[in-house]
Backbone as a printed PyTorch tensor [residue, N CA C, xyz], in Angstrom:
tensor([[[-61.1890,  10.3020,  41.5270],
         [-60.0050,   9.6560,  42.0240],
         [-59.4110,  10.5080,  43.1360]],

        [[-58.6350,   9.8640,  43.9770],
         [-57.9590,  10.5590,  45.0680],
         [-56.4630,  10.4440,  44.8270]],

        [[-55.7640,  11.5770,  44.8960],
         [-54.3160,  11.6020,  44.7350],
         [-53.7220,  11.9570,  46.0900]],

        [[-52.9410,  11.0330,  46.6430],
         [-52.2890,  11.2570,  47.9330],
         [-50.9780,  12.0110,  47.7220]],

        [[-50.4620,  12.6520,  48.7580],
         [-49.1930,  13.3730,  48.6280],
         [-48.0240,  12.4900,  48.1730]],

        [[-48.0960,  11.1730,  48.3990],
         [-47.0280,  10.2790,  47.9420],
         [-47.2530,   9.8100,  46.5090]],

        [[-48.2080,  10.4300,  45.7980],
         [-48.5560,  10.1650,  44.3970],
         [-49.3530,   8.8860,  44.2000]],

        [[-49.8270,   8.2710,  45.2840],
         [-50.7030,   7.1200,  45.1610],
         [-52.0620,   7.5940,  44.6650]],

        [[-52.5700,   6.9330,  43.6250],
         [-53.8650,   7.2870,  43.0600],
         [-54.8540,   6.1700,  43.3860]],

        [[-55.9950,   6.5600,  43.9490],
         [-57.0370,   5.6170,  44.3210],
         [-58.3140,   5.9870,  43.5940]],

        [[-58.9430,   5.0060,  42.9870],
         [-60.2210,   5.2570,  42.3310],
         [-61.2960,   5.4270,  43.3900]],

        [[-62.1640,   6.4010,  43.1950],
         [-63.2550,   6.6640,  44.1250],
         [-64.5790,   6.2530,  43.5030]],

        [[-65.4570,   5.7260,  44.3310],
         [-66.8180,   5.4250,  43.9120],
         [-67.7340,   6.2130,  44.8370]],

        [[-68.0440,   7.4290,  44.4460],
         [-68.8280,   8.3310,  45.2850],
         [-70.3160,   8.0360,  45.1560]],

        [[-71.0470,   8.1080,  46.2630],
         [-72.4960,   7.8910,  46.2080],
         [-73.1790,   9.0320,  45.4680]],

        [[-74.3470,   8.7640,  44.9490],
         [-75.1130,   9.8070,  44.2510],
         [-75.4740,  10.9460,  45.2020]],

        [[-75.8870,  10.5770,  46.4060],
         [-76.3050,  11.5850,  47.3860],
         [-75.1190,  12.0310,  48.2320]],

        [[-75.0540,  13.3090,  48.5010],
         [-74.0930,  13.8940,  49.4270],
         [-72.6300,  13.6550,  49.0440]],

        [[-72.3260,  13.7600,  47.7760],
         [-70.9480,  13.5660,  47.2930],
         [-69.9790,  14.5370,  47.9410]],

        [[-70.4010,  15.7650,  48.1230],
         [-69.4970,  16.7770,  48.6880],
         [-69.1110,  16.4400,  50.1270]],

        [[-70.0430,  15.9030,  50.9040],
         [-69.7380,  15.5090,  52.2850],
         [-68.7360,  14.3580,  52.3040]],

        [[-68.8920,  13.4130,  51.3900],
         [-67.9570,  12.2820,  51.3040],
         [-66.5730,  12.7840,  50.9140]],

        [[-66.4990,  13.7200,  49.9910],
         [-65.2120,  14.2890,  49.5750],
         [-64.5490,  14.9990,  50.7540]],

        [[-65.3080,  15.7870,  51.4990],
         [-64.7420,  16.4680,  52.6790],
         [-64.1630,  15.4580,  53.6550]],

        [[-64.8820,  14.3700,  53.8850],
         [-64.4010,  13.3330,  54.8040],
         [-63.1330,  12.6680,  54.2680]],

        [[-63.0960,  12.3650,  52.9720],
         [-61.9210,  11.7310,  52.3640],
         [-60.6690,  12.6000,  52.4810]],

        [[-60.8570,  13.9070,  52.4190],
         [-59.7200,  14.8240,  52.4690],
         [-59.3690,  15.2300,  53.8980]],

        [[-60.1800,  14.8220,  54.8550],
         [-59.9100,  15.1890,  56.2440],
         [-60.2180,  16.6350,  56.5390]],

        [[-61.1470,  17.2060,  55.7950],
         [-61.5230,  18.6060,  55.9530],
         [-63.0360,  18.6590,  56.1570]],

        [[-63.5030,  18.4020,  57.3910],
         [-64.9370,  18.2150,  57.6240],
         [-65.8080,  19.4340,  57.3330]],

        [[-65.2590,  20.6250,  57.4240],
         [-66.0850,  21.8190,  57.2280],
         [-66.2540,  22.1850,  55.7610]],

        [[-65.1510,  22.2730,  55.0440],
         [-65.2260,  22.6910,  53.6510],
         [-63.9330,  22.3540,  52.9280]],

        [[-64.0050,  22.2730,  51.6160],
         [-62.8160,  22.1050,  50.7860],
         [-62.8470,  23.1690,  49.6980]],

        [[-61.6750,  23.5120,  49.2080],
         [-61.6070,  24.4250,  48.0760],
         [-61.7600,  23.6160,  46.8000]],

        [[-62.3370,  24.2340,  45.7920],
         [-62.4940,  23.5780,  44.5030],
         [-61.7520,  24.3850,  43.4600]],

        [[-60.9160,  23.6920,  42.6930],
         [-60.1760,  24.3410,  41.6250],
         [-60.6120,  23.7990,  40.2810]],

        [[-60.9030,  24.6890,  39.3540],
         [-61.2950,  24.2950,  38.0050],
         [-60.0910,  24.5550,  37.0970]],

        [[-59.3460,  23.5100,  36.7950],
         [-58.1640,  23.6370,  35.9440],
         [-58.4000,  23.0080,  34.5830]],

        [[-59.5010,  22.2930,  34.4520],
         [-59.9380,  21.6870,  33.1930],
         [-61.4500,  21.8580,  33.1640]],

        [[-61.9980,  22.1620,  32.0210],
         [-63.4330,  22.4820,  31.9600],
         [-64.3360,  21.3240,  32.3680]],

        [[-63.8230,  20.0910,  32.3410],
         [-64.6430,  18.9310,  32.7090],
         [-64.2090,  18.2780,  34.0180]],

        [[-63.3800,  18.9510,  34.7970],
         [-62.8870,  18.3530,  36.0330],
         [-62.8060,  19.3790,  37.1550]],

        [[-62.8610,  18.8720,  38.3770],
         [-62.7200,  19.7010,  39.5790],
         [-61.6890,  19.0390,  40.4790]],

        [[-60.7540,  19.8300,  40.9800],
         [-59.8430,  19.3550,  42.0230],
         [-60.3760,  19.8680,  43.3460]],

        [[-60.6300,  18.9470,  44.2690],
         [-61.1230,  19.2750,  45.6090],
         [-59.9120,  19.2070,  46.5320]],

        [[-59.5930,  20.3230,  47.1670],
         [-58.3570,  20.4600,  47.9400],
         [-58.6930,  20.8570,  49.3770]],

        [[-57.9800,  20.2820,  50.3330],
         [-58.1430,  20.6340,  51.7490],
         [-57.9360,  22.1360,  51.8940]],

        [[-58.9040,  22.8270,  52.4350],
         [-58.8730,  24.2900,  52.4980],
         [-57.6620,  24.8310,  53.2600]],

        [[-57.2990,  24.2290,  54.3780],
         [-56.2100,  24.7510,  55.1940],
         [-55.0070,  23.8090,  55.2220]],

        [[-54.8870,  22.9610,  54.2150],
         [-53.8010,  21.9820,  54.1810],
         [-52.4140,  22.5890,  54.2830]],

        [[-52.1760,  23.6700,  53.5800],
         [-50.8540,  24.3090,  53.6330],
         [-50.5890,  24.9090,  55.0000]],

        [[-51.5920,  25.5670,  55.5830],
         [-51.4170,  26.1780,  56.9010],
         [-51.2170,  25.1200,  57.9880]],

        [[-51.8380,  23.9530,  57.8070],
         [-51.6990,  22.8670,  58.7860],
         [-50.3870,  22.1050,  58.6270]],

        [[-49.6720,  22.3960,  57.5580],
         [-48.4010,  21.7230,  57.3270],
         [-48.5310,  20.3530,  56.6800]],

        [[-49.6630,  20.1050,  55.9810],
         [-49.7980,  18.8340,  55.2720],
         [-48.7450,  18.7700,  54.1620]],

        [[-48.3210,  17.5650,  53.8410],
         [-47.2930,  17.3900,  52.8100],
         [-47.7710,  17.9180,  51.4650]],

        [[-46.8300,  18.4840,  50.7110],
         [-47.1620,  18.9560,  49.3730],
         [-47.5810,  17.7850,  48.5010]],

        [[-48.5240,  18.0330,  47.6300],
         [-49.0140,  17.0230,  46.7120],
         [-48.5180,  17.3890,  45.3140]],

        [[-47.3100,  16.9500,  45.0120],
         [-46.6830,  17.3160,  43.7440],
         [-47.3780,  16.6870,  42.5480]],

        [[-47.9210,  15.4790,  42.7090],
         [-48.6150,  14.8300,  41.5930],
         [-49.8710,  15.6150,  41.2160]],

        [[-50.6710,  16.0010,  42.2150],
         [-51.8800,  16.7830,  41.9390],
         [-51.5100,  18.1540,  41.3930]],

        [[-50.4400,  18.7460,  41.9270],
         [-49.9690,  20.0430,  41.4380],
         [-49.5600,  19.9370,  39.9610]],

        [[-48.8440,  18.8730,  39.6130],
         [-48.4020,  18.6960,  38.2220],
         [-49.6010,  18.5100,  37.2960]],

        [[-50.5830,  17.7430,  37.7370],
         [-51.7810,  17.5380,  36.9290],
         [-52.5170,  18.8570,  36.7090]],

        [[-52.7590,  19.6000,  37.7900],
         [-53.4600,  20.8840,  37.6750],
         [-52.6790,  21.8630,  36.8120]],

        [[-51.3670,  21.9000,  36.9820],
         [-50.5290,  22.8040,  36.1920],
         [-50.5490,  22.4260,  34.7220]],

        [[-50.5170,  21.1260,  34.4310],
         [-50.5650,  20.6700,  33.0280],
         [-51.9080,  21.0220,  32.4090]],

        [[-52.9890,  20.7910,  33.1490],
         [-54.3120,  21.1310,  32.6250],
         [-54.4520,  22.6300,  32.4150]],

        [[-53.8770,  23.4430,  33.2900],
         [-53.9800,  24.8920,  33.1700],
         [-52.9970,  25.4540,  32.1470]],

        [[-51.8870,  24.7290,  31.9390],
         [-50.8870,  25.1930,  30.9920],
         [-49.9050,  26.1700,  31.6070]],

        [[-49.8290,  26.2030,  32.9240],
         [-48.9130,  27.0940,  33.6350],
         [-48.6670,  26.5370,  35.0240]],

        [[-47.5000,  26.8480,  35.5820],
         [-47.2060,  26.4180,  36.9480],
         [-48.1170,  27.1550,  37.9140]],

        [[-48.7400,  26.4180,  38.8240],
         [-49.6890,  26.9800,  39.7710],
         [-49.1020,  27.0220,  41.1770]],

        [[-49.8770,  27.4940,  42.1070],
         [-49.4970,  27.5150,  43.5190],
         [-49.4240,  26.0760,  44.0350]],

        [[-48.6610,  25.8310,  45.0970],
         [-48.5350,  24.4730,  45.6340],
         [-49.8580,  23.9620,  46.2170]],

        [[-50.0670,  22.6600,  46.0970],
         [-51.2140,  22.0020,  46.7090],
         [-50.7050,  21.1330,  47.8460]],

        [[-51.4760,  21.0160,  48.9110],
         [-51.0440,  20.2310,  50.0740],
         [-52.1330,  19.2650,  50.4920]],

        [[-51.7160,  18.1010,  50.9450],
         [-52.6450,  17.0870,  51.4190],
         [-53.2490,  16.2990,  50.2750]],

        [[-54.1460,  15.3820,  50.6040],
         [-54.7980,  14.5990,  49.5600],
         [-55.7090,  15.4870,  48.7210]],

        [[-55.8600,  15.1160,  47.4640],
         [-56.6960,  15.8690,  46.5290],
         [-57.6460,  14.8910,  45.8500]],

        [[-58.9220,  15.2380,  45.7910],
         [-59.8990,  14.4400,  45.0580],
         [-60.1290,  15.1070,  43.7100]],

        [[-60.2030,  14.3010,  42.6750],
         [-60.4620,  14.8100,  41.3290],
         [-61.7620,  14.1750,  40.8450]],

        [[-62.7260,  15.0100,  40.5060],
         [-64.0050,  14.5210,  40.0060],
         [-64.3070,  15.1720,  38.6720]],

        [[-65.3160,  14.6490,  38.0280],
         [-65.8160,  15.2880,  36.8300],
         [-66.6830,  16.4680,  37.2050]],

        [[-67.0510,  17.2300,  36.1850],
         [-67.8560,  18.4340,  36.4030],
         [-68.8410,  18.5520,  35.2610]],

        [[-70.1260,  18.7210,  35.6040],
         [-71.1300,  18.9030,  34.5670],
         [-71.0860,  20.3480,  34.0710]],

        [[-71.7740,  20.6300,  32.9900],
         [-71.8160,  22.0020,  32.4790],
         [-72.5060,  22.9370,  33.4700]],

        [[-73.3390,  22.3750,  34.3550],
         [-74.0130,  23.1710,  35.3840],
         [-73.1440,  23.3220,  36.6320]],

        [[-71.9350,  22.7200,  36.6260],
         [-71.0250,  22.8570,  37.7550],
         [-71.1960,  21.8190,  38.8370]],

        [[-72.0020,  20.7920,  38.5990],
         [-72.2180,  19.7470,  39.5950],
         [-71.1110,  18.6980,  39.5280]],

        [[-70.8620,  18.0450,  40.6600],
         [-69.8860,  16.9640,  40.7410],
         [-70.4500,  15.7360,  40.0420]],

        [[-69.6260,  15.1070,  39.2130],
         [-70.0230,  13.8980,  38.5000],
         [-68.7980,  13.0020,  38.3500]],

        [[-68.9920,  11.8660,  37.7350],
         [-67.8720,  10.9440,  37.5160],
         [-66.8530,  11.5960,  36.5830]],

        [[-65.5940,  11.3070,  36.8240],
         [-64.5150,  11.8120,  35.9840],
         [-64.5000,  11.0230,  34.6910]],

        [[-64.4260,  11.7140,  33.5610],
         [-64.3750,  11.0410,  32.2720],
         [-63.1730,  10.1230,  32.1830]],

        [[-63.3400,   8.9850,  31.5290],
         [-62.2480,   8.0050,  31.4550],
         [-61.0150,   8.5800,  30.7710]],

        [[-61.2040,   9.4940,  29.8250],
         [-60.0470,  10.1010,  29.1710],
         [-59.2490,  10.9660,  30.1450]],

        [[-59.9310,  11.6190,  31.0790],
         [-59.2350,  12.4390,  32.0700],
         [-58.6580,  11.5860,  33.1920]],

        [[-59.2700,  10.4430,  33.4490],
         [-58.7690,   9.5580,  34.5060],
         [-57.4520,   8.8960,  34.1110]],

        [[-57.1620,   8.8250,  32.8310],
         [-55.8990,   8.2780,  32.3620],
         [-54.8550,   9.3550,  32.5300]],

        [[-54.1860,   9.3570,  33.6830],
         [-53.2300,  10.4160,  33.9800],
         [-52.0490,  10.3470,  33.0220]],

        [[-51.9660,  11.3030,  32.1580],
         [-50.8690,  11.4170,  31.2070],
         [-49.9290,  12.5040,  31.7090]],

        [[-48.8860,  12.0970,  32.3950],
         [-47.9680,  13.0720,  32.9570],
         [-47.1480,  13.7240,  31.8590]],

        [[-46.9050,  15.0010,  32.0000],
         [-46.0350,  15.6820,  31.0390],
         [-44.6630,  15.0190,  30.9980]],

        [[-43.9670,  15.2080,  29.9210],
         [-42.6590,  14.5640,  29.7420],
         [-41.6450,  14.9940,  30.7880]],

        [[-41.8420,  16.1450,  31.4240],
         [-40.8710,  16.6170,  32.4080],
         [-41.0960,  15.9920,  33.7760]],

        [[-42.1190,  15.1680,  33.9550],
         [-42.3660,  14.5310,  35.2600],
         [-41.4960,  13.3010,  35.4020]]])
C-alpha cells in the first residue's frame, strides 16, 4: 500500500519483476529509497532525501511505524510504500492482517 502525506492510503498491485524499481518510481525517488523494518513482516519504503527536499511530513506512516516499533520514531516525509517482507528479506505482498490499519487510540 502507499500512504500519502495527506493520509490517503492506496492499495498497490506490484509486478512480480522489478518491484523495487516500481516502488522507487511511486515514491518519486528514482535512484534509491530507504527501507525501514518496524514490523518483522513488513517494510516501509521511504524517499531517501524527502526531508532534505522539504517534502511534507507523513504523519500517518510515522504513526504506523511508531506503533509497530512501540516507540516514537524520527519523522517521515513524502509518500511511503508499505510492503510485506519474506523471512529472506524479499519484498512480497503485505499480509491482510497488516493491511488493516489499526490506528492507536491516540490518533
